[in-house]
Tab-separated table of C-alpha atoms in Angstrom:
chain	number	residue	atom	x	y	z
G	1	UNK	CA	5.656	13.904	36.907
G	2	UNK	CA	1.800	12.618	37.335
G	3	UNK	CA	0.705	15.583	35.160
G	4	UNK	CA	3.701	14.885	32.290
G	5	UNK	CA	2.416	11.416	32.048
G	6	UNK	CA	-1.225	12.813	31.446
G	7	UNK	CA	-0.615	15.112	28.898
G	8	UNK	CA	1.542	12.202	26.982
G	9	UNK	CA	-1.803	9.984	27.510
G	10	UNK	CA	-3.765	12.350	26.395
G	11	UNK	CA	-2.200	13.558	23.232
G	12	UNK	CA	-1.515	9.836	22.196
G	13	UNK	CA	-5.177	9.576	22.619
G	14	UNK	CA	-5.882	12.633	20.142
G	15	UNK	CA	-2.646	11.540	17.742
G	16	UNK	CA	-4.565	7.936	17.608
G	17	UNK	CA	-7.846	9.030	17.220
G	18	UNK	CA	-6.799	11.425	14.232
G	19	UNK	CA	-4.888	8.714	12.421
G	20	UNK	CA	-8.344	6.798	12.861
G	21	UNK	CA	-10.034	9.685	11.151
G	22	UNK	CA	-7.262	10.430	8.146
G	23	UNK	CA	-8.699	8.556	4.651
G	24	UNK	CA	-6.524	6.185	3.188
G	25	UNK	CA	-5.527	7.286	-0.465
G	26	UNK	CA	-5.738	3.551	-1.513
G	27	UNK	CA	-8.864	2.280	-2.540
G	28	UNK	CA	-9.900	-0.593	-0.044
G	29	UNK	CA	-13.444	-0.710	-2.058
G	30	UNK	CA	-11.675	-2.208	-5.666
G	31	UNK	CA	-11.104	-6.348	-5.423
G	32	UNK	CA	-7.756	-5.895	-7.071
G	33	UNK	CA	-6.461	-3.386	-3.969
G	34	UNK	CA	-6.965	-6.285	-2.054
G	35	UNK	CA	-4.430	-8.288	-4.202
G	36	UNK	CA	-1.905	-5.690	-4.132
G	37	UNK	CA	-2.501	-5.471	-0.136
G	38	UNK	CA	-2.071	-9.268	0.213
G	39	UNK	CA	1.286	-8.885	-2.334
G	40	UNK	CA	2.589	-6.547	-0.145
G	41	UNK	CA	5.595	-8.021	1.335
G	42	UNK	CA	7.053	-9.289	-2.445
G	43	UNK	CA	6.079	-6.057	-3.456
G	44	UNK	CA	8.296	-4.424	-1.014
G	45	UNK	CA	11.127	-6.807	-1.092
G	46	UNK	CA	10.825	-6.531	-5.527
G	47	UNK	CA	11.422	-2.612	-5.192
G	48	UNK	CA	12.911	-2.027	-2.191
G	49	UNK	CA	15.403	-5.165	-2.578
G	50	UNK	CA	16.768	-3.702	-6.080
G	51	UNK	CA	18.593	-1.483	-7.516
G	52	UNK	CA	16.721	-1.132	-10.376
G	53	UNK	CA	12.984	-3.080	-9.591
G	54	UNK	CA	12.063	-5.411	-12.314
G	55	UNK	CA	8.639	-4.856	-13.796
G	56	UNK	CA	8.353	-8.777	-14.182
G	57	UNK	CA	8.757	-9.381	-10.866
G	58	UNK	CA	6.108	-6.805	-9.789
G	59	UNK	CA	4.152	-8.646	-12.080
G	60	UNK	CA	4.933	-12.439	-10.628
G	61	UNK	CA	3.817	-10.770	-7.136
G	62	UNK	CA	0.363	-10.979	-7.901
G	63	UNK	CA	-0.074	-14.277	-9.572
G	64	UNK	CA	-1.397	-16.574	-7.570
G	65	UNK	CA	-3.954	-18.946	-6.742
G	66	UNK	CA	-6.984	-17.502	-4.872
G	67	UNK	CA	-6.678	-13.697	-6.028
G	68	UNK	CA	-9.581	-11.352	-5.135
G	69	UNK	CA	-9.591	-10.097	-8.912
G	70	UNK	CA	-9.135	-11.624	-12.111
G	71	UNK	CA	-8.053	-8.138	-13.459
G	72	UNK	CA	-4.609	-8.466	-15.171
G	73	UNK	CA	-2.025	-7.274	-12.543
G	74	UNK	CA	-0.926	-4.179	-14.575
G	75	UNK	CA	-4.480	-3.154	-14.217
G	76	UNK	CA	-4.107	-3.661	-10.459
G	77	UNK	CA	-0.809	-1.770	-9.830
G	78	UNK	CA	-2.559	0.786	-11.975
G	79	UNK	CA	-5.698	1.378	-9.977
G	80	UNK	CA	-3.764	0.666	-6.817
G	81	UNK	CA	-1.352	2.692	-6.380
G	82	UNK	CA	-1.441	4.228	-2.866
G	83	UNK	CA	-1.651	1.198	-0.988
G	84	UNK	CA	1.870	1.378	-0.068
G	85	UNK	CA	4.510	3.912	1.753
G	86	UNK	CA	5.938	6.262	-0.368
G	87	UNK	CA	9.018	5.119	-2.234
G	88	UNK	CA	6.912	1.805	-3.052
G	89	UNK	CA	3.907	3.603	-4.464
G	90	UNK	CA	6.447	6.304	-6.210
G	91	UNK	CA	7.886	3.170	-8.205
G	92	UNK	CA	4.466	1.536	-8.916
G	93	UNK	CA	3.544	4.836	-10.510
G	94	UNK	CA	6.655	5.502	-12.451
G	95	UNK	CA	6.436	1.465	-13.871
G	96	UNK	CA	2.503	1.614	-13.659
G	97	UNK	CA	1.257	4.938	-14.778
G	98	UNK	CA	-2.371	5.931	-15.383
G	99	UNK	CA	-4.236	5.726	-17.596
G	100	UNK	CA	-5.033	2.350	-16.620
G	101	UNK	CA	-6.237	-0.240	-18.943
């Protein structure tokens, strides 16, 4: 039983450490990543919440006061768009898609 319990430490150890390692796809160096990180819970509840997300209310997520970019928020889904699990970054690209402007 002692040993079981050290082998699970130890490969949650290794399992943690690689996650540490992996490179996130979304670009934590760009101001307007920031936005869409500090959107991210209207962001989620906008597609996630709907049927059918609404572009304008992707758009409403990321006006507010005190934004890290003064890029226009298309701009920022555009560059953005792997801040996000899956199905939200699927629908950001579909409504967002590169080139951006």
């Amino acid at each position: 039983m002692r040993s079981t319990a050290s082998l699970r430490l130890l490969w949650l150890v290794f399992a943690c450490a690689n996650a540490q390692t992996t490179p996130l796809s979304c670009p934590t160096e760009e101001l307007a990543c920031h936005d869409i990180m500090n959107s991210s819970q209207c962001i989620a509840q906008s597609i996630l919440g709907q049927a059918s997300p609404s572009k304008d209310a992707l758009l409403k997520c990321l006006e507010y006061e005190g934004a890290a970019s003064d890029l226009p928020p298309e701009t920022k889904y555009c560059l953005c768009n792997g801040c996000h699990s899956t199905p939200i970054n699927d629908a950001i690209v579909k409504m967002f898609p590169p080139p951006c402007s």
